[in-house]
Amino acid sequence: MGDNHVSTPLSSKERGEGVRLLDGKAMALQIKDEIANEVRSLTDAGHRAPHLAAVIVGEDGASQTYVANKEKSSHEVGFTSSVYRMAESTSERQLLETIEFLNNDPDIDGFIVQLPLPKHIDEQKVINAISPDKDVDGFTPVNVGRMVLGEECFVPATPMGICTLLKRFGIETAGKHCVVLGRSNIVGTPVANLLSRKGFDCTVTLCHSRTSNLKELTLQADIVVVAIGKPEFLTADMVKPGAVVIDVGIHRVADASKKNGYRVIGDVKHDEVDAKCSWVTPVPGGVGPLTIVSLLQNTLQAYHRQTRN
Ligand code: GUN
């Protein structure tokens, strides 16, 4: 660069200073350690280990990866883990019979039915068949109702993971405007509910595909939770400087430079958004690891309730 080149100094936000990562990977390791210690105390005292089961129907690649990760994490903390793999052609009745079996097996503390299910199976009917006491995903109407009423319940894993990140990193939430993008039953709707409640005390705006003034709303947000399922949807022009941005998206995109041929991106365009944030979750390594840990925490809770250990 020549001596006569005078460049405009970058602001601290433009340089990315002050941006802090909500490192879910490190936090998940720490919480898994806490769970593993508790499980060790239980088994050392002669009790059986907590048992998490998963049912997966069909060959969906992403679902196979999620279930494999859940199984691996279960083993890491000393849980017993079982996976019921069922063919794509499994009938609704066969699946309901498997659920009935799991509901009645006293050695299983909690189980999940991996979604999405094949088109010929009624997803809500299947969820409704899960015993609320073993519903560690928190998807059954009883647990959803309890959550909305603020009663003890199983909270869905991804919203619970987001709450854990905010709490453990000491992010100030009271009185803050939180804009949630996406109203799914699994993430957007429950996280909007949880963050508006006592303890978090956010003022929440829940946005969806029919929201007309999205950018106007996100620009007012102190906290943005992006769970919209569109790769790199949230761009820098939509974010207020200093905002906290939580990225729930997970998308695989082809990348020939990677050994496995792909890389993972989120719902946030991180190369331009991160520099504007005070805190941001990376993808991968942000919300994802906390989601699995939350499922383990729910299973431990189910175990305590059922065994009274
Ligand atoms: N599919 C995508 N996310 C989830 C989840 O949290 N639980 C289940 N059961 N299926 C999913």
Short mmCIF file of C-alpha atoms and ligand atoms in Angstrom, two decimals:
data_model
loop_
_atom_site.label_atom_id
_atom_site.label_comp_id
_atom_site.label_asym_id
_atom_site.label_seq_id
_atom_site.Cartn_x
_atom_site.Cartn_y
_atom_site.Cartn_z
CA MET A 1 0.00 0.00 0.00
CA GLY A 2 1.51 3.43 -0.99
CA ASP A 3 2.28 6.12 1.60
CA ASN A 4 -0.24 8.49 0.09
CA HIS A 5 -3.12 6.01 0.49
CA VAL A 6 -5.49 7.35 3.12
CA SER A 7 -8.12 4.83 4.06
CA THR A 8 -11.17 5.56 6.17
CA PRO A 9 -10.70 3.76 9.47
CA LEU A 10 -13.15 0.94 9.98
CA SER A 11 -15.52 1.28 12.89
CA SER A 12 -15.17 -1.30 15.67
CA LYS A 13 -18.38 -2.95 14.44
CA GLU A 14 -16.98 -3.17 10.89
CA ARG A 15 -13.78 -4.73 12.22
CA GLY A 16 -15.84 -7.23 14.15
CA GLU A 17 -14.53 -6.11 17.53
CA GLY A 18 -16.96 -6.63 20.33
CA VAL A 19 -18.59 -9.53 18.51
CA ARG A 20 -18.69 -12.49 20.79
CA LEU A 21 -19.54 -16.03 19.82
CA LEU A 22 -22.19 -17.94 21.71
CA ASP A 23 -20.09 -21.10 21.56
CA GLY A 24 -22.62 -23.90 21.89
CA LYS A 25 -20.05 -26.60 21.30
CA ALA A 26 -17.96 -25.72 24.35
CA MET A 27 -21.06 -25.20 26.48
CA ALA A 28 -22.51 -28.55 25.40
CA LEU A 29 -19.28 -30.30 26.43
CA GLN A 30 -19.49 -28.66 29.84
CA ILE A 31 -23.15 -29.65 30.38
CA LYS A 32 -22.50 -33.19 29.11
CA ASP A 33 -19.74 -33.42 31.71
CA GLU A 34 -22.23 -32.38 34.41
CA ILE A 35 -24.75 -35.00 33.21
CA ALA A 36 -22.05 -37.70 33.00
CA ASN A 37 -21.01 -36.98 36.60
CA GLU A 38 -24.60 -37.31 37.76
CA VAL A 39 -25.08 -40.58 35.86
CA ARG A 40 -21.84 -41.93 37.33
CA SER A 41 -23.09 -41.15 40.86
CA LEU A 42 -26.35 -42.97 40.11
CA THR A 43 -24.73 -46.08 38.66
CA ASP A 44 -22.04 -46.12 41.41
CA ALA A 45 -24.94 -46.22 43.89
CA GLY A 46 -26.28 -49.33 42.13
CA HIS A 47 -29.05 -47.70 40.11
CA ARG A 48 -29.59 -48.36 36.41
CA ALA A 49 -28.56 -45.69 33.87
CA PRO A 50 -31.16 -43.43 32.21
CA HIS A 51 -32.44 -44.86 28.92
CA LEU A 52 -33.30 -42.77 25.83
CA ALA A 53 -34.86 -44.45 22.80
CA ALA A 54 -35.38 -43.06 19.30
CA VAL A 55 -37.69 -44.26 16.55
CA ILE A 56 -36.75 -43.47 12.97
CA VAL A 57 -38.91 -44.35 9.99
CA GLY A 58 -37.36 -44.36 6.52
CA GLU A 59 -33.99 -43.31 5.14
CA ASP A 60 -33.99 -39.49 5.28
CA GLY A 61 -30.29 -38.53 5.40
CA ALA A 62 -30.59 -35.57 7.76
CA SER A 63 -32.77 -37.60 10.17
CA GLN A 64 -30.23 -40.45 10.16
CA THR A 65 -27.49 -37.96 11.08
CA TYR A 66 -29.56 -36.41 13.88
CA VAL A 67 -30.40 -39.81 15.38
CA ALA A 68 -26.78 -40.99 15.12
CA ASN A 69 -25.68 -37.82 16.97
CA LYS A 70 -28.30 -38.38 19.67
CA GLU A 71 -27.11 -41.97 20.10
CA LYS A 72 -23.45 -40.90 20.30
CA SER A 73 -24.20 -38.18 22.87
CA SER A 74 -26.29 -40.60 24.95
CA HIS A 75 -23.35 -42.99 25.16
CA GLU A 76 -20.94 -40.17 26.00
CA VAL A 77 -22.90 -39.31 29.17
CA GLY A 78 -23.41 -42.95 30.18
CA PHE A 79 -27.06 -43.31 29.12
CA THR A 80 -28.43 -46.49 27.64
CA SER A 81 -29.58 -45.79 24.10
CA SER A 82 -31.77 -47.75 21.71
CA VAL A 83 -32.75 -46.92 18.17
CA TYR A 84 -35.80 -48.48 16.51
CA ARG A 85 -35.19 -48.31 12.76
CA MET A 86 -38.34 -48.89 10.73
CA ALA A 87 -38.73 -49.16 6.95
CA GLU A 88 -40.16 -46.30 4.87
CA SER A 89 -43.11 -48.61 4.11
CA THR A 90 -44.01 -48.99 7.82
CA SER A 91 -47.73 -48.50 8.31
CA GLU A 92 -49.19 -45.97 10.74
CA ARG A 93 -50.63 -48.86 12.75
CA GLN A 94 -47.19 -50.56 13.07
CA LEU A 95 -45.65 -47.30 14.25
CA LEU A 96 -48.46 -46.76 16.78
CA GLU A 97 -47.88 -50.30 18.10
CA THR A 98 -44.16 -49.55 18.57
CA ILE A 99 -45.07 -46.37 20.47
CA GLU A 100 -47.45 -48.33 22.67
CA PHE A 101 -44.64 -50.78 23.41
CA LEU A 102 -42.23 -47.97 24.34
CA ASN A 103 -44.89 -46.23 26.48
CA ASN A 104 -45.21 -49.43 28.53
CA ASP A 105 -41.56 -50.48 28.77
CA PRO A 106 -40.48 -49.57 32.33
CA ASP A 107 -36.79 -49.66 31.32
CA ILE A 108 -37.22 -46.76 28.88
CA ASP A 109 -37.38 -43.32 30.50
CA GLY A 110 -37.97 -41.26 27.40
CA PHE A 111 -38.19 -41.60 23.63
CA ILE A 112 -38.49 -39.53 20.53
CA VAL A 113 -40.02 -40.21 17.13
CA GLN A 114 -37.75 -38.51 14.62
CA LEU A 115 -39.60 -36.11 12.29
CA PRO A 116 -40.47 -35.78 9.48
CA LEU A 117 -42.39 -39.03 9.03
CA PRO A 118 -43.23 -40.53 5.62
CA LYS A 119 -46.20 -38.83 3.95
CA HIS A 120 -48.62 -41.75 4.50
CA ILE A 121 -48.33 -41.40 8.30
CA ASP A 122 -50.32 -38.78 10.24
CA GLU A 123 -47.62 -37.01 12.27
CA GLN A 124 -49.95 -35.45 14.83
CA LYS A 125 -51.71 -38.78 15.44
CA VAL A 126 -48.32 -40.34 16.18
CA ILE A 127 -47.26 -37.51 18.51
CA ASN A 128 -50.60 -37.74 20.33
CA ALA A 129 -49.91 -41.44 21.02
CA ILE A 130 -46.68 -40.75 22.96
CA SER A 131 -47.06 -40.88 26.73
CA PRO A 132 -46.55 -37.31 28.03
CA ASP A 133 -44.33 -38.77 30.79
CA LYS A 134 -41.90 -40.14 28.19
CA ASP A 135 -42.25 -37.30 25.66
CA VAL A 136 -38.72 -35.90 26.06
CA ASP A 137 -39.19 -33.89 22.83
CA GLY A 138 -42.02 -31.98 24.53
CA PHE A 139 -44.22 -32.31 21.44
CA THR A 140 -47.40 -33.86 22.91
CA PRO A 141 -50.43 -31.62 23.51
CA VAL A 142 -50.13 -32.21 27.27
CA ASN A 143 -46.54 -30.94 27.39
CA VAL A 144 -47.25 -28.04 25.03
CA GLY A 145 -50.21 -27.05 27.22
CA ARG A 146 -48.15 -27.32 30.40
CA MET A 147 -45.40 -25.20 28.84
CA VAL A 148 -47.84 -22.44 27.87
CA LEU A 149 -49.30 -22.49 31.38
CA GLY A 150 -45.80 -22.32 32.91
CA GLU A 151 -46.19 -25.72 34.58
CA GLU A 152 -43.47 -28.35 34.95
CA CYS A 153 -43.07 -30.05 31.56
CA PHE A 154 -40.65 -31.25 28.94
CA VAL A 155 -39.61 -28.21 26.92
CA PRO A 156 -38.76 -28.90 23.23
CA ALA A 157 -35.01 -29.33 22.82
CA THR A 158 -34.11 -26.49 20.43
CA PRO A 159 -35.99 -23.72 22.30
CA MET A 160 -34.59 -25.10 25.56
CA GLY A 161 -31.06 -25.01 24.08
CA ILE A 162 -31.54 -21.36 23.05
CA CYS A 163 -32.73 -20.48 26.57
CA THR A 164 -29.71 -22.27 28.06
CA LEU A 165 -27.30 -20.35 25.81
CA LEU A 166 -28.85 -16.99 26.75
CA LYS A 167 -28.91 -17.80 30.48
CA ARG A 168 -25.44 -19.32 30.78
CA PHE A 169 -23.79 -16.57 28.74
CA GLY A 170 -25.56 -14.00 30.91
CA ILE A 171 -27.25 -12.23 27.99
CA GLU A 172 -29.55 -9.50 29.27
CA THR A 173 -33.10 -10.23 28.11
CA ALA A 174 -35.49 -8.36 30.44
CA GLY A 175 -37.37 -5.65 28.56
CA LYS A 176 -35.51 -6.42 25.32
CA HIS A 177 -37.35 -6.66 22.02
CA CYS A 178 -36.93 -10.18 20.65
CA VAL A 179 -37.99 -10.83 17.07
CA VAL A 180 -38.49 -14.51 16.21
CA LEU A 181 -38.53 -15.47 12.53
CA GLY A 182 -40.55 -18.65 11.92
CA ARG A 183 -43.61 -20.01 13.74
CA SER A 184 -42.95 -23.78 13.68
CA ASN A 185 -44.26 -25.96 16.50
CA ILE A 186 -40.72 -27.24 17.10
CA VAL A 187 -38.85 -23.91 17.40
CA GLY A 188 -40.47 -20.54 16.65
CA THR A 189 -43.73 -20.83 18.56
CA PRO A 190 -42.28 -22.37 21.75
CA VAL A 191 -39.22 -20.06 21.85
CA ALA A 192 -41.49 -17.01 21.47
CA ASN A 193 -43.54 -18.28 24.38
CA LEU A 194 -40.55 -19.05 26.62
CA LEU A 195 -38.74 -15.75 26.04
CA SER A 196 -41.85 -13.72 26.79
CA ARG A 197 -42.30 -15.39 30.17
CA LYS A 198 -41.05 -14.37 33.63
CA GLY A 199 -37.33 -15.03 33.92
CA PHE A 200 -36.58 -13.88 30.37
CA ASP A 201 -39.13 -11.04 30.22
CA CYS A 202 -38.60 -10.17 26.56
CA THR A 203 -41.16 -8.32 24.48
CA VAL A 204 -41.59 -10.79 21.64
CA THR A 205 -42.67 -10.33 18.02
CA LEU A 206 -43.32 -13.62 16.20
CA CYS A 207 -42.86 -13.24 12.44
CA HIS A 208 -43.85 -15.68 9.70
CA SER A 209 -44.27 -16.00 5.94
CA ARG A 210 -47.19 -13.52 5.88
CA THR A 211 -45.44 -10.81 7.94
CA SER A 212 -45.44 -7.74 5.68
CA ASN A 213 -42.88 -5.42 7.30
CA LEU A 214 -40.19 -7.92 8.27
CA LYS A 215 -37.11 -5.73 7.86
CA GLU A 216 -38.74 -2.88 9.78
CA LEU A 217 -39.27 -5.31 12.67
CA THR A 218 -35.86 -7.01 12.65
CA LEU A 219 -34.18 -3.56 12.60
CA GLN A 220 -35.91 -2.84 15.93
CA ALA A 221 -34.80 -6.12 17.51
CA ASP A 222 -32.32 -6.39 20.37
CA ILE A 223 -32.43 -10.17 19.94
CA VAL A 224 -33.23 -11.97 16.66
CA VAL A 225 -33.97 -15.71 16.62
CA VAL A 226 -33.87 -16.98 13.04
CA ALA A 227 -35.68 -20.30 12.57
CA ILE A 228 -37.07 -19.82 9.10
CA GLY A 229 -35.39 -22.70 7.25
CA LYS A 230 -33.97 -20.53 4.43
CA PRO A 231 -30.20 -20.48 3.88
CA GLU A 232 -28.56 -17.12 4.73
CA PHE A 233 -31.95 -15.38 4.91
CA LEU A 234 -30.97 -12.75 7.51
CA THR A 235 -28.66 -10.18 5.93
CA ALA A 236 -26.72 -7.28 7.48
CA ASP A 237 -29.21 -4.64 6.30
CA MET A 238 -31.86 -6.32 8.49
CA VAL A 239 -29.88 -6.16 11.74
CA LYS A 240 -29.55 -3.35 14.29
CA PRO A 241 -25.92 -2.74 15.37
CA GLY A 242 -25.22 -4.49 18.66
CA ALA A 243 -28.04 -7.04 18.31
CA VAL A 244 -27.85 -10.60 19.61
CA VAL A 245 -28.44 -13.04 16.73
CA ILE A 246 -29.41 -16.68 17.27
CA ASP A 247 -29.20 -18.83 14.13
CA VAL A 248 -31.25 -22.03 14.23
CA GLY A 249 -30.74 -22.98 10.55
CA ILE A 250 -28.76 -26.01 9.38
CA HIS A 251 -28.30 -26.44 5.61
CA ARG A 252 -25.78 -28.50 3.67
CA VAL A 253 -24.33 -26.82 0.59
CA ALA A 254 -21.97 -28.47 -1.90
CA ASP A 255 -18.34 -27.46 -1.34
CA ALA A 256 -15.67 -29.22 -3.39
CA SER A 257 -12.94 -27.86 -1.10
CA LYS A 258 -14.27 -29.95 1.81
CA LYS A 259 -13.30 -33.59 2.31
CA ASN A 260 -16.95 -34.65 2.67
CA GLY A 261 -18.03 -32.48 -0.29
CA TYR A 262 -20.24 -30.07 1.65
CA ARG A 263 -20.27 -27.37 4.30
CA VAL A 264 -22.99 -26.42 6.74
CA ILE A 265 -24.56 -22.96 6.69
CA GLY A 266 -27.38 -21.39 8.69
CA ASP A 267 -30.35 -19.05 8.23
CA VAL A 268 -28.02 -16.06 8.80
CA LYS A 269 -25.53 -14.62 6.30
CA HIS A 270 -22.71 -14.70 8.82
CA ASP A 271 -19.98 -13.17 6.63
CA GLU A 272 -21.83 -9.83 6.72
CA VAL A 273 -24.08 -10.07 9.81
CA ASP A 274 -21.58 -11.14 12.49
CA ALA A 275 -19.64 -7.87 12.50
CA LYS A 276 -22.82 -5.97 13.45
CA CYS A 277 -23.71 -8.19 16.42
CA SER A 278 -22.80 -8.02 20.08
CA TRP A 279 -23.31 -11.79 20.31
CA VAL A 280 -23.97 -14.37 17.61
CA THR A 281 -24.31 -18.16 17.44
CA PRO A 282 -22.00 -19.76 14.86
CA VAL A 283 -23.20 -22.46 12.46
CA PRO A 284 -22.14 -25.15 13.04
CA GLY A 285 -21.36 -25.15 16.76
CA GLY A 286 -24.02 -22.78 18.10
CA VAL A 287 -27.59 -23.90 18.79
CA GLY A 288 -27.15 -27.46 17.39
CA PRO A 289 -25.00 -28.94 20.17
CA LEU A 290 -27.30 -27.42 22.82
CA THR A 291 -30.33 -29.07 21.20
CA ILE A 292 -28.93 -32.54 21.79
CA VAL A 293 -27.84 -31.66 25.31
CA SER A 294 -31.36 -30.43 26.10
CA LEU A 295 -32.76 -33.80 25.02
CA LEU A 296 -30.32 -35.49 27.42
CA GLN A 297 -31.40 -33.12 30.23
CA ASN A 298 -35.06 -33.95 29.55
CA THR A 299 -34.28 -37.67 29.62
CA LEU A 300 -32.51 -37.31 32.96
CA GLN A 301 -35.58 -35.45 34.26
CA ALA A 302 -37.85 -38.27 32.97
CA TYR A 303 -35.59 -40.83 34.67
CA HIS A 304 -35.77 -39.02 38.03
CA ARG A 305 -39.56 -38.74 37.79
CA GLN A 306 -40.01 -42.39 36.89
CA THR A 307 -37.46 -44.05 39.17
CA ARG A 308 -37.58 -41.48 41.99
CA ASN A 309 -33.78 -41.94 42.20
N1 GUN B 1 -36.78 -33.27 13.44
C1 GUN B 1 -36.13 -32.08 13.45
N2 GUN B 1 -35.94 -31.65 14.72
C2 GUN B 1 -36.49 -32.60 15.52
C3 GUN B 1 -36.60 -32.73 16.93
O1 GUN B 1 -36.18 -31.87 17.72
N3 GUN B 1 -37.22 -33.87 17.37
C4 GUN B 1 -37.72 -34.81 16.52
N4 GUN B 1 -38.32 -35.87 17.06
N5 GUN B 1 -37.63 -34.71 15.21
C5 GUN B 1 -37.01 -33.61 14.71
#
